[in-house]
mmCIF file of C-alpha atoms and ligand atoms in Angstrom:
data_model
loop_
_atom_site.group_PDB
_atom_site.id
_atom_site.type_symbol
_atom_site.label_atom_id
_atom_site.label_comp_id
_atom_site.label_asym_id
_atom_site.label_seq_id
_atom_site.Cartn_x
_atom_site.Cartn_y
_atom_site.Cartn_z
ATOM 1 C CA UNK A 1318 6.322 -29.135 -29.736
ATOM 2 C CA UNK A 1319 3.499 -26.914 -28.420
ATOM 3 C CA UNK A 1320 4.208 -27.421 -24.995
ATOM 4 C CA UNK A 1321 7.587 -26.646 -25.030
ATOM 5 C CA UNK A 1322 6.917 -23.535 -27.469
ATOM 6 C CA UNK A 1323 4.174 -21.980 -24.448
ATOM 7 C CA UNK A 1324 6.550 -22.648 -21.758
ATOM 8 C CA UNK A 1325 9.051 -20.580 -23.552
ATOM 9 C CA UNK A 1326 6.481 -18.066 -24.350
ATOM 10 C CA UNK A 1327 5.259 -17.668 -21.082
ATOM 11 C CA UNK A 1328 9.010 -18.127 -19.454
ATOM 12 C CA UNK A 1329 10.221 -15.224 -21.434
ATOM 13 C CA UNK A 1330 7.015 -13.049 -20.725
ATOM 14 C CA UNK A 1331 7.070 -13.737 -16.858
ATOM 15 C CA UNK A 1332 11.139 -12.888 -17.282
ATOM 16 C CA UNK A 1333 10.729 -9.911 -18.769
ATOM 17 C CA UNK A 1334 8.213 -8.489 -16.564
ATOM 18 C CA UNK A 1335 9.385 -6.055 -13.521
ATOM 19 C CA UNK A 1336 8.856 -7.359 -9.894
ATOM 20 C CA UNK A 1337 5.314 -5.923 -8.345
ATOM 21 C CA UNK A 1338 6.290 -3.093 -5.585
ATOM 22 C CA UNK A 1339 4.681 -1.935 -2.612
ATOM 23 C CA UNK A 1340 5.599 0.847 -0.996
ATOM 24 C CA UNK A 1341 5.772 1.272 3.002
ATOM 25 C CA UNK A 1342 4.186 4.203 3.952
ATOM 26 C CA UNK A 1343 3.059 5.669 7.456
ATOM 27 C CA UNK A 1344 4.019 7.904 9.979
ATOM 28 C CA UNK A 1345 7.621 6.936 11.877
ATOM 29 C CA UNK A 1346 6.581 4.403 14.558
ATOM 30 C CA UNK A 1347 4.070 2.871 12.793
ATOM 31 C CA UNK A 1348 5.691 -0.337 12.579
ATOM 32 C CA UNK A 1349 7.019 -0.107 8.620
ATOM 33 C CA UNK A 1350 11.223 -1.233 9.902
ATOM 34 C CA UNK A 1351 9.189 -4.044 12.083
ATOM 35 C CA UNK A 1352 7.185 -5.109 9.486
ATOM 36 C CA UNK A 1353 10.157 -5.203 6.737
ATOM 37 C CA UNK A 1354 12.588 -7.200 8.879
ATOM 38 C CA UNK A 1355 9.353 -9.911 9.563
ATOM 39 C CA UNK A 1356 9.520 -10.121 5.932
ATOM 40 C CA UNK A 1357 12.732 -10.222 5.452
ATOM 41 C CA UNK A 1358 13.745 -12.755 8.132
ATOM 42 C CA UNK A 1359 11.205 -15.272 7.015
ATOM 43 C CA UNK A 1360 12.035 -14.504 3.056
ATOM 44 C CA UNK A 1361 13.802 -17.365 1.002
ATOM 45 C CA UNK A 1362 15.454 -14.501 -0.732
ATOM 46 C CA UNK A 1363 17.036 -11.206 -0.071
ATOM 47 C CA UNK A 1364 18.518 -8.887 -1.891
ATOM 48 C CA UNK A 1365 19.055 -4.597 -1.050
ATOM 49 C CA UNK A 1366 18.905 -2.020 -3.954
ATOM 50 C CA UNK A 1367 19.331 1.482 -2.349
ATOM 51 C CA UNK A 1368 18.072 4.215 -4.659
ATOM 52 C CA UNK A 1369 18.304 7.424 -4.623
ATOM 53 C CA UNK A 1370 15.230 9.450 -6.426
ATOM 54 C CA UNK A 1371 16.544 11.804 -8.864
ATOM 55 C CA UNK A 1372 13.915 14.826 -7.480
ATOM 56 C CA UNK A 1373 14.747 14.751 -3.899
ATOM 57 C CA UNK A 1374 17.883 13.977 -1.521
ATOM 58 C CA UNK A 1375 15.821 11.139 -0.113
ATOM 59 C CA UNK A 1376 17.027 7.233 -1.005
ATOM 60 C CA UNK A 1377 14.384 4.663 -0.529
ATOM 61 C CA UNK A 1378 15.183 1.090 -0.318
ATOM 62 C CA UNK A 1379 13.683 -1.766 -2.262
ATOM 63 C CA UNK A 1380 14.113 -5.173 -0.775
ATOM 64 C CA UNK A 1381 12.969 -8.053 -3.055
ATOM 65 C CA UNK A 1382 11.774 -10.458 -0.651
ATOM 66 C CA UNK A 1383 9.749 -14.170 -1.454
ATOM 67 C CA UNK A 1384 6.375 -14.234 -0.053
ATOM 68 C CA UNK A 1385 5.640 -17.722 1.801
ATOM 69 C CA UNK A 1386 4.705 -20.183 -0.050
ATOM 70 C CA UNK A 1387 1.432 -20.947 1.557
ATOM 71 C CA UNK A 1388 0.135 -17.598 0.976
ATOM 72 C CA UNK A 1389 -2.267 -18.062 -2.420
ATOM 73 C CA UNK A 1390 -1.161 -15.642 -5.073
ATOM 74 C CA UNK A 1391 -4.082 -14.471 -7.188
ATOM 75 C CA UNK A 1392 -2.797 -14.985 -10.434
ATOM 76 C CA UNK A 1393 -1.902 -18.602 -9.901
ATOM 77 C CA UNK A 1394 -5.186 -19.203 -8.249
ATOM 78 C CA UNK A 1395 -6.015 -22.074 -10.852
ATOM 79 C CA UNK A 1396 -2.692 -23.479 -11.037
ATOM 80 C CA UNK A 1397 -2.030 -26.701 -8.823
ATOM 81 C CA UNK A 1398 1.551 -24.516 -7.579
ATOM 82 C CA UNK A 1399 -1.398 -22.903 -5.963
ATOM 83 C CA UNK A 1400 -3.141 -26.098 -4.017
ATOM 84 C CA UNK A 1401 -2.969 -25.480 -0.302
ATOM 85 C CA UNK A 1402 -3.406 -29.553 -0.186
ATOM 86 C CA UNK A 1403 0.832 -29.404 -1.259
ATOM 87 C CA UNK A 1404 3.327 -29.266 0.757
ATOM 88 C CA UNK A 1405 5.427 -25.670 0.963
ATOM 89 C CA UNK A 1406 8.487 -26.923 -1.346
ATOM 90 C CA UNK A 1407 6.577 -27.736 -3.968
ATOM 91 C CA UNK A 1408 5.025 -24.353 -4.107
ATOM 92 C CA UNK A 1409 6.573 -21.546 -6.120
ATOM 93 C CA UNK A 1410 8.050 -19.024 -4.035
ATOM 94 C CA UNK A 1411 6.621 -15.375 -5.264
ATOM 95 C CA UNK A 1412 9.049 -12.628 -5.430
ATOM 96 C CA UNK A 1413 7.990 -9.110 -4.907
ATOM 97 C CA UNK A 1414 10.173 -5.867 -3.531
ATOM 98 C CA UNK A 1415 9.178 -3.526 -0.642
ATOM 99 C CA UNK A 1416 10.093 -0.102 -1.228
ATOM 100 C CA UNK A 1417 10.653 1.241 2.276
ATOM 101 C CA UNK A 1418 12.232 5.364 2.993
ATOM 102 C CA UNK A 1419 13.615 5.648 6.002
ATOM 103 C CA UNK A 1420 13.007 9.036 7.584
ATOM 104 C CA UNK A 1421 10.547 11.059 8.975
ATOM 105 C CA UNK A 1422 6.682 13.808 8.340
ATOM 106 C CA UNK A 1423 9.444 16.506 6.709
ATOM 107 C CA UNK A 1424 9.599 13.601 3.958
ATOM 108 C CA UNK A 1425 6.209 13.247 3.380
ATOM 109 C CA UNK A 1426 5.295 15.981 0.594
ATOM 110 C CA UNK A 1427 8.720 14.711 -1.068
ATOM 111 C CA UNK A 1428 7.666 11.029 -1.121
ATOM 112 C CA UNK A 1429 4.004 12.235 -2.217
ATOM 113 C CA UNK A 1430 5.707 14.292 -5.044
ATOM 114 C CA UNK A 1431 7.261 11.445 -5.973
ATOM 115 C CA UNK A 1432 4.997 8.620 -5.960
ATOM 116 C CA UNK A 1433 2.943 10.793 -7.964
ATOM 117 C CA UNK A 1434 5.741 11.161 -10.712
ATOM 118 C CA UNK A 1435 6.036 7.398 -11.122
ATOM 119 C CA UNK A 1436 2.266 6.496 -10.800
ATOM 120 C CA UNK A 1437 1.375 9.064 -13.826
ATOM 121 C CA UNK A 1438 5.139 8.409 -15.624
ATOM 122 C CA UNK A 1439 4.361 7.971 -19.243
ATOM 123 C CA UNK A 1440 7.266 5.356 -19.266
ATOM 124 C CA UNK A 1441 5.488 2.115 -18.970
ATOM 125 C CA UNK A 1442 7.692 0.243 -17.412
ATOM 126 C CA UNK A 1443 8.458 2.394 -14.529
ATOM 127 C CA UNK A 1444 4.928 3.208 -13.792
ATOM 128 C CA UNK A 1445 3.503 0.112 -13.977
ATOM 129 C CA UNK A 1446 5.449 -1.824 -11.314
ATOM 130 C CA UNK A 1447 4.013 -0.324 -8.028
ATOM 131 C CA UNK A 1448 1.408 -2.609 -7.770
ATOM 132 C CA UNK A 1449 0.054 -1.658 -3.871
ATOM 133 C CA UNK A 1450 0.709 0.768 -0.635
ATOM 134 C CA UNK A 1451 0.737 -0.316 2.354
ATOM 135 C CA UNK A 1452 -0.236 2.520 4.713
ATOM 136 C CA UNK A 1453 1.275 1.172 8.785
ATOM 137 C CA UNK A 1454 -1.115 2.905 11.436
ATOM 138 C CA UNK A 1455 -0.199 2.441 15.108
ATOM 139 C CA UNK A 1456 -3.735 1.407 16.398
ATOM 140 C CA UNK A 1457 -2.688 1.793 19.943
ATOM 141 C CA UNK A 1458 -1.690 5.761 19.788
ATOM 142 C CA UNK A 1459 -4.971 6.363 17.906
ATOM 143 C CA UNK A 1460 -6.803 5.417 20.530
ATOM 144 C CA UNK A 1461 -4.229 8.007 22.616
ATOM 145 C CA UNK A 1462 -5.171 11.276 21.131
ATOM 146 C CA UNK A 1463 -6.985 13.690 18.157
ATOM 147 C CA UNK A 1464 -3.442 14.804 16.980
ATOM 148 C CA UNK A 1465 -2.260 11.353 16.207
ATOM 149 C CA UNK A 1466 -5.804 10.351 14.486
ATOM 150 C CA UNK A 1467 -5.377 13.801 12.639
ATOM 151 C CA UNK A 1468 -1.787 13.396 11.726
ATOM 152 C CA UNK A 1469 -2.488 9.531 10.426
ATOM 153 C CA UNK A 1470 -5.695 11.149 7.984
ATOM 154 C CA UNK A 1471 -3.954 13.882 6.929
ATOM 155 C CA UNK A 1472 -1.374 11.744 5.587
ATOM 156 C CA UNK A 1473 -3.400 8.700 4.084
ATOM 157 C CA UNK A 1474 -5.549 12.197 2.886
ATOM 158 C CA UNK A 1475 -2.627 13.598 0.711
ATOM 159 C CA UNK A 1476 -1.589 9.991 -0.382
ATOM 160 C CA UNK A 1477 -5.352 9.552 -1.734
ATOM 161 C CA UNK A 1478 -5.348 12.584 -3.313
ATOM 162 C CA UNK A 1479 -2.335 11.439 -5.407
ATOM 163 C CA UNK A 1480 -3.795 8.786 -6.333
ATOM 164 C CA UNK A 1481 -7.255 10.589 -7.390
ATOM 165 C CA UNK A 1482 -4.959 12.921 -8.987
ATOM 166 C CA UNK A 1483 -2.986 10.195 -11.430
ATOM 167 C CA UNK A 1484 -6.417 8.560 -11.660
ATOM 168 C CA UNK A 1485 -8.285 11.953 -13.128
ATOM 169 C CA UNK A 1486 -5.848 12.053 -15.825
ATOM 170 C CA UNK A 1487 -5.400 9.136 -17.165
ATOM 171 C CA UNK A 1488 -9.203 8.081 -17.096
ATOM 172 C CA UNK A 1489 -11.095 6.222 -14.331
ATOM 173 C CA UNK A 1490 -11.167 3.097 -16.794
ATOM 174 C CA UNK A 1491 -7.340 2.580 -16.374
ATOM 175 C CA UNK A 1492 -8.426 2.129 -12.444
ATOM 176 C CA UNK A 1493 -11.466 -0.085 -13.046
ATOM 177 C CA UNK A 1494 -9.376 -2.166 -14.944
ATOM 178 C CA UNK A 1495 -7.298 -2.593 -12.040
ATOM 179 C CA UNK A 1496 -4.079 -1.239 -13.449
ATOM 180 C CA UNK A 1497 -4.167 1.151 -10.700
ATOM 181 C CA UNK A 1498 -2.583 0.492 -7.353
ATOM 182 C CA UNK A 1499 -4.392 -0.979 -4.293
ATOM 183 C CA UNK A 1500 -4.135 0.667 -0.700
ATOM 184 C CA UNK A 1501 -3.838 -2.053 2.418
ATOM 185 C CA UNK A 1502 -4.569 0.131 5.913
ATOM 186 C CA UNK A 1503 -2.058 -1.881 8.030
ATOM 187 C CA UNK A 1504 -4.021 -1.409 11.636
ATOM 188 C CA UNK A 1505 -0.596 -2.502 13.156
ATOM 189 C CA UNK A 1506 0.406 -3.018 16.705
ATOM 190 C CA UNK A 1507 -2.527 -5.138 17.528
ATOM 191 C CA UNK A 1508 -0.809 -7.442 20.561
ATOM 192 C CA UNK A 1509 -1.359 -4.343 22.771
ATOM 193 C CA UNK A 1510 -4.677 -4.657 24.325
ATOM 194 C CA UNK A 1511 -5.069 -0.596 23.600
ATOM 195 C CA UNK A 1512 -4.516 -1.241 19.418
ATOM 196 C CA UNK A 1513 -8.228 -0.485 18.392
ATOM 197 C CA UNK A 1514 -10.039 -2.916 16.138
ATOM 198 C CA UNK A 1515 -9.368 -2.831 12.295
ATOM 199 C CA UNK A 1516 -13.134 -1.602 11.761
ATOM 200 C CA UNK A 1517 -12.428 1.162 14.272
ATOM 201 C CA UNK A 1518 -9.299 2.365 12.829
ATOM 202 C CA UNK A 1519 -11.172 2.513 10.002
ATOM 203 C CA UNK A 1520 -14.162 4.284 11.196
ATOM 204 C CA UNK A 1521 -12.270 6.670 12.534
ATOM 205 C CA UNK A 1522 -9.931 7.237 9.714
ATOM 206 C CA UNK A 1523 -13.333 8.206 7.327
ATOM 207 C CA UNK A 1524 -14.629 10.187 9.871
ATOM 208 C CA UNK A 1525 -11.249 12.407 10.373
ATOM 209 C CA UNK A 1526 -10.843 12.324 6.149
ATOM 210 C CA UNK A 1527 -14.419 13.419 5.794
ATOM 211 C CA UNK A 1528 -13.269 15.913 8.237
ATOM 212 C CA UNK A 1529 -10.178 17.121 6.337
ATOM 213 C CA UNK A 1530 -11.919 17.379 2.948
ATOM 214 C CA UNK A 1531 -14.432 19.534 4.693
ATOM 215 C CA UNK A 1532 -11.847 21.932 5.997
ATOM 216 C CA UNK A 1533 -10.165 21.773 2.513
ATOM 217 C CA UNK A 1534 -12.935 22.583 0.080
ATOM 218 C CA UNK A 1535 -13.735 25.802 2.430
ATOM 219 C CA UNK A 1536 -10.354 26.454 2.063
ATOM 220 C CA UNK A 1537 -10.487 26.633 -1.822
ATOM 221 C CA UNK A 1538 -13.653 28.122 -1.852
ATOM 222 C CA UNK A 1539 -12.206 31.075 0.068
ATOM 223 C CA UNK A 1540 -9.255 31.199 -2.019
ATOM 224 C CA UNK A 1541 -11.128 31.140 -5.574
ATOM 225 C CA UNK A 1542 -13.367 34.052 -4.367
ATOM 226 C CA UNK A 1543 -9.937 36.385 -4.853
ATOM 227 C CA UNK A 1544 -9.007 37.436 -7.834
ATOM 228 C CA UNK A 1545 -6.512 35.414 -10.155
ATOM 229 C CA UNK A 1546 -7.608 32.155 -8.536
ATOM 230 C CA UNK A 1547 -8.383 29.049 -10.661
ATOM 231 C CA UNK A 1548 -8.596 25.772 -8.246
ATOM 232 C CA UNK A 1549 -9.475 22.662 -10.053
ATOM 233 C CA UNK A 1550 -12.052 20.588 -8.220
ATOM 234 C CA UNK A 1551 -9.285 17.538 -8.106
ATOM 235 C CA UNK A 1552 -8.269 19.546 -5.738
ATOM 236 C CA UNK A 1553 -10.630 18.073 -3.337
ATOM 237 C CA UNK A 1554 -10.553 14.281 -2.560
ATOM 238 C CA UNK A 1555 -14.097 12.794 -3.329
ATOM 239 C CA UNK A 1556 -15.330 9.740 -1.956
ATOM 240 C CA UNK A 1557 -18.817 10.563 -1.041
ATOM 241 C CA UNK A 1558 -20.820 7.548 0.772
ATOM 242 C CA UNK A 1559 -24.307 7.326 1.011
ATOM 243 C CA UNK A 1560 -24.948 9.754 3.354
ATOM 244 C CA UNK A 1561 -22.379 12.412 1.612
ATOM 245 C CA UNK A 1562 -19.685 11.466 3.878
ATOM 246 C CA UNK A 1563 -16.293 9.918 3.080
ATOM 247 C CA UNK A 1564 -16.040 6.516 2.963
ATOM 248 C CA UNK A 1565 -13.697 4.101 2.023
ATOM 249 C CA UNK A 1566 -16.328 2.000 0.096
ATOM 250 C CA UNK A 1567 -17.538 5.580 -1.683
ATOM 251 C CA UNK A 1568 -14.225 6.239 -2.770
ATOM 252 C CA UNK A 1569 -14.034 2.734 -4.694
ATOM 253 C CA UNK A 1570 -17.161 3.637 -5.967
ATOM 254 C CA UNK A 1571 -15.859 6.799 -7.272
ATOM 255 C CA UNK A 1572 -11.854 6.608 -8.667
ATOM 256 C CA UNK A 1573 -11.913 2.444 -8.494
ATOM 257 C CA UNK A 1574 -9.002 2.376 -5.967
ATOM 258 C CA UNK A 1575 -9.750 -0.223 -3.035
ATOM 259 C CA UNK A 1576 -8.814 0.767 0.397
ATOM 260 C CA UNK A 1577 -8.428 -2.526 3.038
ATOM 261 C CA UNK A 1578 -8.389 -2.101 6.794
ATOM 262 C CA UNK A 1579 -6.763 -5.116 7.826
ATOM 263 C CA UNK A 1580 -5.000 -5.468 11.748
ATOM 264 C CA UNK A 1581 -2.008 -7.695 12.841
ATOM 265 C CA UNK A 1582 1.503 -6.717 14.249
ATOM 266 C CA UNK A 1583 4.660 -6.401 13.405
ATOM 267 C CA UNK A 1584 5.948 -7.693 16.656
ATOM 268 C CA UNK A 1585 7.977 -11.126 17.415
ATOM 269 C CA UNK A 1586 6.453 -12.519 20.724
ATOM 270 C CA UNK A 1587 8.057 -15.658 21.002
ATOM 271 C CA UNK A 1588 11.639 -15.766 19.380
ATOM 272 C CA UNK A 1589 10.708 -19.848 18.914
ATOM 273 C CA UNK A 1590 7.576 -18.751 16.640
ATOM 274 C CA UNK A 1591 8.675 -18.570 13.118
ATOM 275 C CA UNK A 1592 10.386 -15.266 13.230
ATOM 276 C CA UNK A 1593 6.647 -14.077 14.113
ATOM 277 C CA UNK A 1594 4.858 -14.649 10.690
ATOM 278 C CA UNK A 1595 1.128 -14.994 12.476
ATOM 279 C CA UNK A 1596 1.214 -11.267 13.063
ATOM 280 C CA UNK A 1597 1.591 -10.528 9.394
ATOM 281 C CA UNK A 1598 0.280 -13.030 7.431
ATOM 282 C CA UNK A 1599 -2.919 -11.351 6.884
ATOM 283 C CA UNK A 1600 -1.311 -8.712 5.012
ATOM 284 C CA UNK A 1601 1.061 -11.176 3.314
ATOM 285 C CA UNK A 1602 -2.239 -12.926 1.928
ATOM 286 C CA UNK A 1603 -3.287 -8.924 1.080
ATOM 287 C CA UNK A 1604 -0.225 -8.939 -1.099
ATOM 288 C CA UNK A 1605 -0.570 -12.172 -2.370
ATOM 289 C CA UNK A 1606 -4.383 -11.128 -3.600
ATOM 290 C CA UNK A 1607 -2.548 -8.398 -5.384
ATOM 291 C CA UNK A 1608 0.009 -10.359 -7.230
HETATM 292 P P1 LIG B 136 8.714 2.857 11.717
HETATM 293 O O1 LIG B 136 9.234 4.176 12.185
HETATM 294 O O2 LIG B 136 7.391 2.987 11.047
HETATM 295 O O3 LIG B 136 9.693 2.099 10.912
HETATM 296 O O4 LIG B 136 8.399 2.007 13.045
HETATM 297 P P2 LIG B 136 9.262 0.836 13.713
HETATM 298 O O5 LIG B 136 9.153 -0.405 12.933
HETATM 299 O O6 LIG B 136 10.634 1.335 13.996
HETATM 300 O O7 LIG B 136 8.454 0.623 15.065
HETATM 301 C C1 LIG B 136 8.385 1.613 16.052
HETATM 302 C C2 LIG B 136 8.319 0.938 17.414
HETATM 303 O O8 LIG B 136 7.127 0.180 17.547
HETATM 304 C C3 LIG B 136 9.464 -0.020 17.651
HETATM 305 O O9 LIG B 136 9.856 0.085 18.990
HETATM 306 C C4 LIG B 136 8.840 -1.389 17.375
HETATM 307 O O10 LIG B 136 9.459 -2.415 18.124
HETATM 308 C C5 LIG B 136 7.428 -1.169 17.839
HETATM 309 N N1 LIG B 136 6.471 -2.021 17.114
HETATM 310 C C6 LIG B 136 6.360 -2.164 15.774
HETATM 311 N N2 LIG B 136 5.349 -2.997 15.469
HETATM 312 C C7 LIG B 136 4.793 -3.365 16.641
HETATM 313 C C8 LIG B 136 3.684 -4.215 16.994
HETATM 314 O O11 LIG B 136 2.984 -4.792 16.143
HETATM 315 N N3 LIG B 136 3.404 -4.348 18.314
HETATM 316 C C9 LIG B 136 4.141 -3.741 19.278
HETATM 317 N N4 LIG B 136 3.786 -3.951 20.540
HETATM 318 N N5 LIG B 136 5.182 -2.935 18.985
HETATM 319 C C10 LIG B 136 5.508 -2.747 17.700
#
């Protein structure tokens, strides 16, 4: 009969499809081992597939891990597995994995190099399973120093440059479409009273990246006026917002990738409390809106 026939369709389609992936990124201390062991404490499911990237000596680590129940999932939004009105068990649990690499800034160009690879991979399948970043930001050292707020840019800089990078050549439509990751700022460690605000991590974040591109583009510019120089203008993160400044919102505007600055913590305060999940479930729901 018909409805048997769909199920089976739809059974074998969901079955066949990869598991979404987000990848932890951030500088060490940001929170991303915190974070993963919130998950993983509270998941229904756990399982560990160390692998070991054929281009570096790094190994990431993907842990598929359930998200909770009542956290909506987009693309069951109309399905009553969906209703917030039912209680948890008779929800669907959604699996997803979170690729995490342990280690530390000497990684960074290494992980860039590779995220790249996969995100522009011609190979279908592997490209298309990384499905959001989320970038982990102490909020309570930015508030500490310039260095920290310039080492946090620079990064989330060079990761958005990847992105503008995979984005320029396969088309901008492929990111409009929204088969181009999304980027969640994680404004982590907000429990301390010294975390700043999600809007003023990100404030300060587009300030430092307008900064950056600044010091960039002179850079190129100098170099191209030698001889034997061709720089692309890739090169260059744009992002312009309405006053010519980077902004977040500009940047959306311009490649179709959306950056979220969203705060919580990473931190168990009361051992009773669900193995912490109030800290995190704002960027749980995050994931679920990407699912
Ligand atoms: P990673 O290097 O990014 O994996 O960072 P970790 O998860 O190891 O966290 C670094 C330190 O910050 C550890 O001592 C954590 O206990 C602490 N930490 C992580 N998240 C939070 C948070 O939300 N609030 C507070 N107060 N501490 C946190």
């Amino acid at each position: 009969s018909l409805p048997i026939l769909l199920h089976l369709i739809f059974y074998r389609k969901a079955a066949s499809q990869p598991l979404s992936t987000f990848v932890l990124l951030g500088p060490s201390g940001s929170g991303k081992t915190a974070f993963l062991s919130l998950v993983e404490s509270a998941s229904l499911l756990k399982s560990k597939t160390p692998s070991t990237t054929t281009h570096t000596s790094q190994t990431s680590t993907s842990t598929t891990v359930t998200l909770p129940p009542s956290v909506p999932v987009f693309s069951n939004r109309y399905r009553s597995v969906n209703d917030p009105s039912l209680p948890d068990a008779k929800r669907n649990a959604v699996k997803y994995i979170l690729r995490d690499t342990p280690g530390h800034g000497k990684l960074r160009s290494a992980q860039l190099t590779q995220l790249q690879a996969e995100l522009s991979s011609k190979n279908k399948k592997e490209a298309s399973s990384i499905r959001g970043i989320l970038f982990f930001v102490d909020a309570a050292s930015l508030a500490e120093g310039a260095e920290n707020l310039r080492d946090y840019a620079g990064y989330l800089y060079d990761i958005l440059l990847v992105l503008q990078k995979v984005i320029l050549t396969k088309g901008k439509s492929s990111a409009k479409a929204g088969a181009i990751i999304r980027i969640l700022v994680a404004a982590n460690k907000q429990d301390l009273f010294t975390a700043l605000p999600p809007g003023s991590v990100k404030q300060k974040l587009e300030s430092e990246i307008d900064r950056i591109r600044q010091t960039r583009q002179k850079g190129l510019l100098d170099a191209s006026a030698g001889p034997e120089h061709d720089e692309d203008e890739d090169e260059v993160l744009g992002g312009d917002g309405a006053g010519g400044a980077f902004t977040f919102q500009g940047l959306e505007d311009d490649i179709g990738v959306k950056v979220d600055v969203i705060g919580g913590f990473a931190k168990v305060e009361n051992e009773k409390d669900d193995a912490g999940a109030t800290g995190i479930r704002k960027w749980e729901e995050w994931i679920g809106s990407c699912l």
